[in-house]
């Protein structure tokens, strides 16, 4: 599917897009991503190579009550959700712009701040990512801006794999999100049918991508170290 998407992007926008397979939870996967990008996109004569935009979107989610958390569960989530972004930015450092034009966007979650049951570990990983966002905003200020977004439920494979119990737990929160109210004839039929149980609809992936794209644009050059609420009002900015 990734190769197909790369081909679609190339055809639609006249760009080069390369799919790279890497385990972001491994010690070497993040550096492999950067090395692959350099191998494909460095200037053929001078070797010049700049990474203008990094979106740390790779993550895994799994819920366990605090009494059931084990070392393997903890390590698996923190390796992908926290160490992965850290090692990716570390590997990218030599290639970031020198004029503050770079952009790093970290995809966090409302789980970092709303305290959902069974998310001691997952919520903790996203809180750690938000803390790193603020630190990198200071450390990398001469090179790039660094921001985060904090989605709630999003209509992706990850959300589709959640249990009915999880959706039931989320329903009272979702009901409070003003933009989660479904619109018959506009929203997907499956979301309209499930709205009474789930409390509303999840975000569409395009709605999240739009906020990320905004933070990557030139006009976002005066915003850094922020967590931008992009969850339909599930959580309001303070």
Coordinates of C-alpha atoms in Angstrom, one line a residue:
X1 CA 0.0 0.0 0.0
X2 CA 2.9 2.4 0.7
X3 CA 4.4 1.8 -2.7
X4 CA 1.0 2.5 -4.3
X5 CA 0.7 5.7 -2.3
X6 CA 4.2 6.8 -3.3
X7 CA 3.2 6.2 -7.0
X8 CA 0.0 8.2 -6.6
X9 CA 1.8 11.1 -5.0
X10 CA 4.4 11.2 -7.7
X11 CA 1.7 11.1 -10.4
X12 CA -0.5 13.7 -8.8
X13 CA 2.1 16.2 -7.7
X14 CA 5.2 15.6 -9.9
X15 CA 7.4 14.7 -7.0
X16 CA 9.6 11.8 -6.0
X17 CA 8.3 9.7 -3.2
X18 CA 10.2 6.7 -1.8
X19 CA 8.8 4.1 0.6
X20 CA 11.2 2.8 3.3
X21 CA 10.5 -0.1 5.6
X22 CA 12.0 0.3 9.1
X23 CA 11.2 -0.7 12.6
X24 CA 10.9 2.6 14.6
X25 CA 11.0 0.6 17.8
X26 CA 14.5 -0.8 17.1
X27 CA 17.8 0.9 17.8
X28 CA 18.7 1.2 14.1
X29 CA 15.4 1.8 12.4
X30 CA 15.2 5.6 12.7
X31 CA 18.7 6.1 11.4
X32 CA 17.9 3.8 8.5
X33 CA 15.0 6.1 7.5
X34 CA 17.4 9.1 7.4
X35 CA 20.1 7.2 5.5
X36 CA 17.6 5.9 3.0
X37 CA 16.3 9.5 2.4
X38 CA 19.9 10.7 1.9
X39 CA 20.7 7.9 -0.5
X40 CA 17.7 8.7 -2.7
X41 CA 17.6 12.5 -2.5
X42 CA 21.1 13.8 -1.9
X43 CA 22.5 16.0 -4.8
X44 CA 24.2 13.6 -7.2
X45 CA 27.3 15.8 -7.6
X46 CA 27.7 17.7 -4.4
X47 CA 26.1 15.3 -2.0
X48 CA 24.1 18.2 -0.5
X49 CA 21.1 17.0 1.5
X50 CA 18.7 18.8 3.7
X51 CA 15.7 17.5 5.8
X52 CA 13.2 20.2 5.8
X53 CA 10.2 18.5 7.5
X54 CA 9.9 15.6 9.9
X55 CA 6.6 14.3 11.1
X56 CA 6.8 11.8 13.9
X57 CA 3.6 9.9 13.3
X58 CA 4.7 6.3 13.9
X59 CA 3.3 4.9 17.1
X60 CA 1.6 1.9 18.7
X61 CA -1.2 1.8 21.3
X62 CA -2.2 -0.9 23.7
X63 CA -4.3 -0.6 26.9
X64 CA -3.6 -2.3 30.2
X65 CA -4.7 -1.6 33.8
X66 CA -1.8 -0.6 36.0
X67 CA -2.0 -3.9 37.8
X68 CA -1.4 -5.8 34.5
X69 CA 1.4 -3.7 33.1
X70 CA 4.6 -5.8 32.5
X71 CA 8.1 -4.9 31.5
X72 CA 7.6 -6.1 27.9
X73 CA 4.4 -4.0 27.4
X74 CA 6.2 -0.9 28.8
X75 CA 9.4 -1.4 26.7
X76 CA 7.4 -2.0 23.5
X77 CA 5.4 1.2 23.7
X78 CA 8.2 3.4 24.9
X79 CA 10.7 2.1 22.3
X80 CA 8.3 3.0 19.4
X81 CA 6.5 6.1 20.8
X82 CA 9.4 7.8 22.6
X83 CA 12.8 6.4 21.7
X84 CA 11.8 6.2 18.0
X85 CA 11.2 9.9 17.6
X86 CA 14.2 10.8 19.7
X87 CA 16.6 8.6 17.6
X88 CA 15.0 9.9 14.4
X89 CA 15.6 13.5 15.3
X90 CA 19.1 12.7 16.5
X91 CA 19.9 11.0 13.2
X92 CA 18.5 14.0 11.3
X93 CA 20.4 16.7 13.2
X94 CA 23.3 16.9 10.7
X95 CA 20.8 17.5 7.9
X96 CA 18.4 20.1 9.4
X97 CA 18.4 23.6 7.8
X98 CA 20.6 26.3 9.3
X99 CA 18.1 29.1 8.9
X100 CA 15.2 28.1 11.2
X101 CA 13.1 27.1 8.2
X102 CA 12.9 23.4 9.2
X103 CA 9.8 21.9 10.7
X104 CA 9.3 19.0 13.2
X105 CA 5.8 18.0 14.1
X106 CA 5.2 15.3 16.7
X107 CA 1.9 13.5 16.8
X108 CA 0.9 13.2 20.4
X109 CA -2.6 12.3 21.8
X110 CA -5.2 13.6 24.2
X111 CA -4.3 10.6 26.2
X112 CA -1.2 12.6 27.4
X113 CA -3.5 14.9 29.4
X114 CA -7.0 13.5 29.9
X115 CA -6.1 10.4 32.1
X116 CA -8.0 7.6 30.4
X117 CA -8.3 4.3 32.3
X118 CA -5.8 1.6 31.3
X119 CA -3.4 4.0 29.6
X120 CA -0.7 4.4 32.2
X121 CA 1.9 3.4 29.6
X122 CA 0.4 4.8 26.4
X123 CA -0.6 8.1 27.9
X124 CA 2.9 8.3 29.5
X125 CA 4.6 7.9 26.1
X126 CA 2.6 10.7 24.6
X127 CA 3.3 13.0 27.6
X128 CA 7.0 12.2 27.1
X129 CA 6.7 13.2 23.4
X130 CA 5.1 16.5 24.4
X131 CA 7.9 17.1 26.9
X132 CA 10.5 16.4 24.2
X133 CA 8.7 18.8 21.9
X134 CA 9.3 21.7 24.3
X135 CA 12.9 20.7 24.9
X136 CA 13.7 20.4 21.1
X137 CA 12.0 23.8 20.5
X138 CA 14.7 25.3 22.6
X139 CA 17.6 23.2 21.6
X140 CA 16.9 23.4 17.8
X141 CA 15.6 27.0 17.7
X142 CA 18.3 28.0 15.2
X143 CA 17.4 25.2 12.9
X144 CA 13.7 24.6 13.0
X145 CA 10.4 25.0 14.8
X146 CA 9.1 22.0 16.8
X147 CA 5.4 21.5 17.6
X148 CA 3.0 18.8 18.5
X149 CA -0.6 18.0 17.7
X150 CA -2.9 15.9 20.1
X151 CA -5.6 14.0 18.2
X152 CA -8.4 12.1 19.9
X153 CA -9.9 9.1 18.0
X154 CA -9.0 9.2 14.3
X155 CA -10.6 6.9 11.6
X156 CA -7.5 4.8 11.0
X157 CA -6.6 1.1 11.2
X158 CA -5.6 1.7 14.8
X159 CA -9.0 3.1 15.8
X160 CA -10.8 0.4 13.8
X161 CA -8.9 -2.2 15.9
X162 CA -10.1 -0.8 19.2
X163 CA -12.6 -2.7 21.3
X164 CA -16.2 -1.8 22.0
X165 CA -15.3 -1.4 25.6
X166 CA -12.8 1.3 24.7
X167 CA -15.3 3.1 22.5
X168 CA -17.8 2.9 25.3
X169 CA -15.3 4.5 27.7
X170 CA -14.6 7.2 25.2
X171 CA -18.2 7.9 24.4
X172 CA -18.8 10.4 27.2
X173 CA -15.7 12.4 26.2
X174 CA -16.7 12.3 22.6
X175 CA -20.1 13.6 23.3
X176 CA -18.4 16.7 24.8
X177 CA -16.4 17.3 21.6
X178 CA -18.4 19.9 19.6
X179 CA -17.1 18.8 16.2
X180 CA -17.6 15.1 16.8
X181 CA -21.4 15.4 16.3
X182 CA -22.3 13.4 13.2
X183 CA -24.0 14.9 10.2
X184 CA -26.3 12.7 8.2
X185 CA -25.6 12.9 4.5
X186 CA -22.1 14.3 5.1
X187 CA -20.3 11.9 7.4
X188 CA -19.6 8.2 6.6
X189 CA -22.6 6.0 7.1
X190 CA -20.7 3.7 9.5
X191 CA -20.0 6.7 11.8
X192 CA -23.6 7.9 11.7
X193 CA -24.8 4.4 12.6
X194 CA -22.3 4.1 15.5
X195 CA -22.6 7.6 16.8
X196 CA -25.2 6.8 19.5
X197 CA -22.9 4.2 21.0
X198 CA -19.6 6.0 20.4
X199 CA -20.8 9.4 21.3
X200 CA -20.0 10.8 17.9
X201 CA -17.5 10.3 15.1
X202 CA -13.7 10.0 15.0
X203 CA -11.7 12.5 13.0
X204 CA -10.9 11.8 9.4
X205 CA -7.2 11.4 8.6
X206 CA -7.4 14.4 6.3
X207 CA -8.6 16.6 9.2
X208 CA -5.4 15.7 11.1
X209 CA -3.2 16.1 8.0
X210 CA -4.5 19.6 7.5
X211 CA -3.3 20.8 10.9
X212 CA 0.0 19.1 10.5
X213 CA 0.5 20.7 7.1
X214 CA -0.4 24.1 8.6
X215 CA 2.4 23.7 11.1
X216 CA 4.8 22.7 8.3
X217 CA 4.1 25.9 6.3
X218 CA 6.1 29.1 6.1
X219 CA 3.4 31.0 7.9
X220 CA 3.9 28.8 11.0
X221 CA 7.4 30.1 11.5
X222 CA 6.6 32.0 14.7
X223 CA 5.0 29.0 16.5
X224 CA 7.2 26.6 18.4
X225 CA 7.1 24.4 21.5
X226 CA 3.3 24.2 21.3
X227 CA 0.8 21.4 21.5
X228 CA -1.9 22.3 19.0
X229 CA -5.3 20.9 19.9
X230 CA -6.6 19.0 16.9
X231 CA -9.3 16.8 18.3
X232 CA -12.6 18.4 17.4
X233 CA -12.8 20.0 20.9
X234 CA -12.3 16.9 22.9
X235 CA -9.7 19.0 24.7
X236 CA -9.5 22.8 24.5
X237 CA -6.3 24.7 24.6
X238 CA -5.4 26.4 27.9

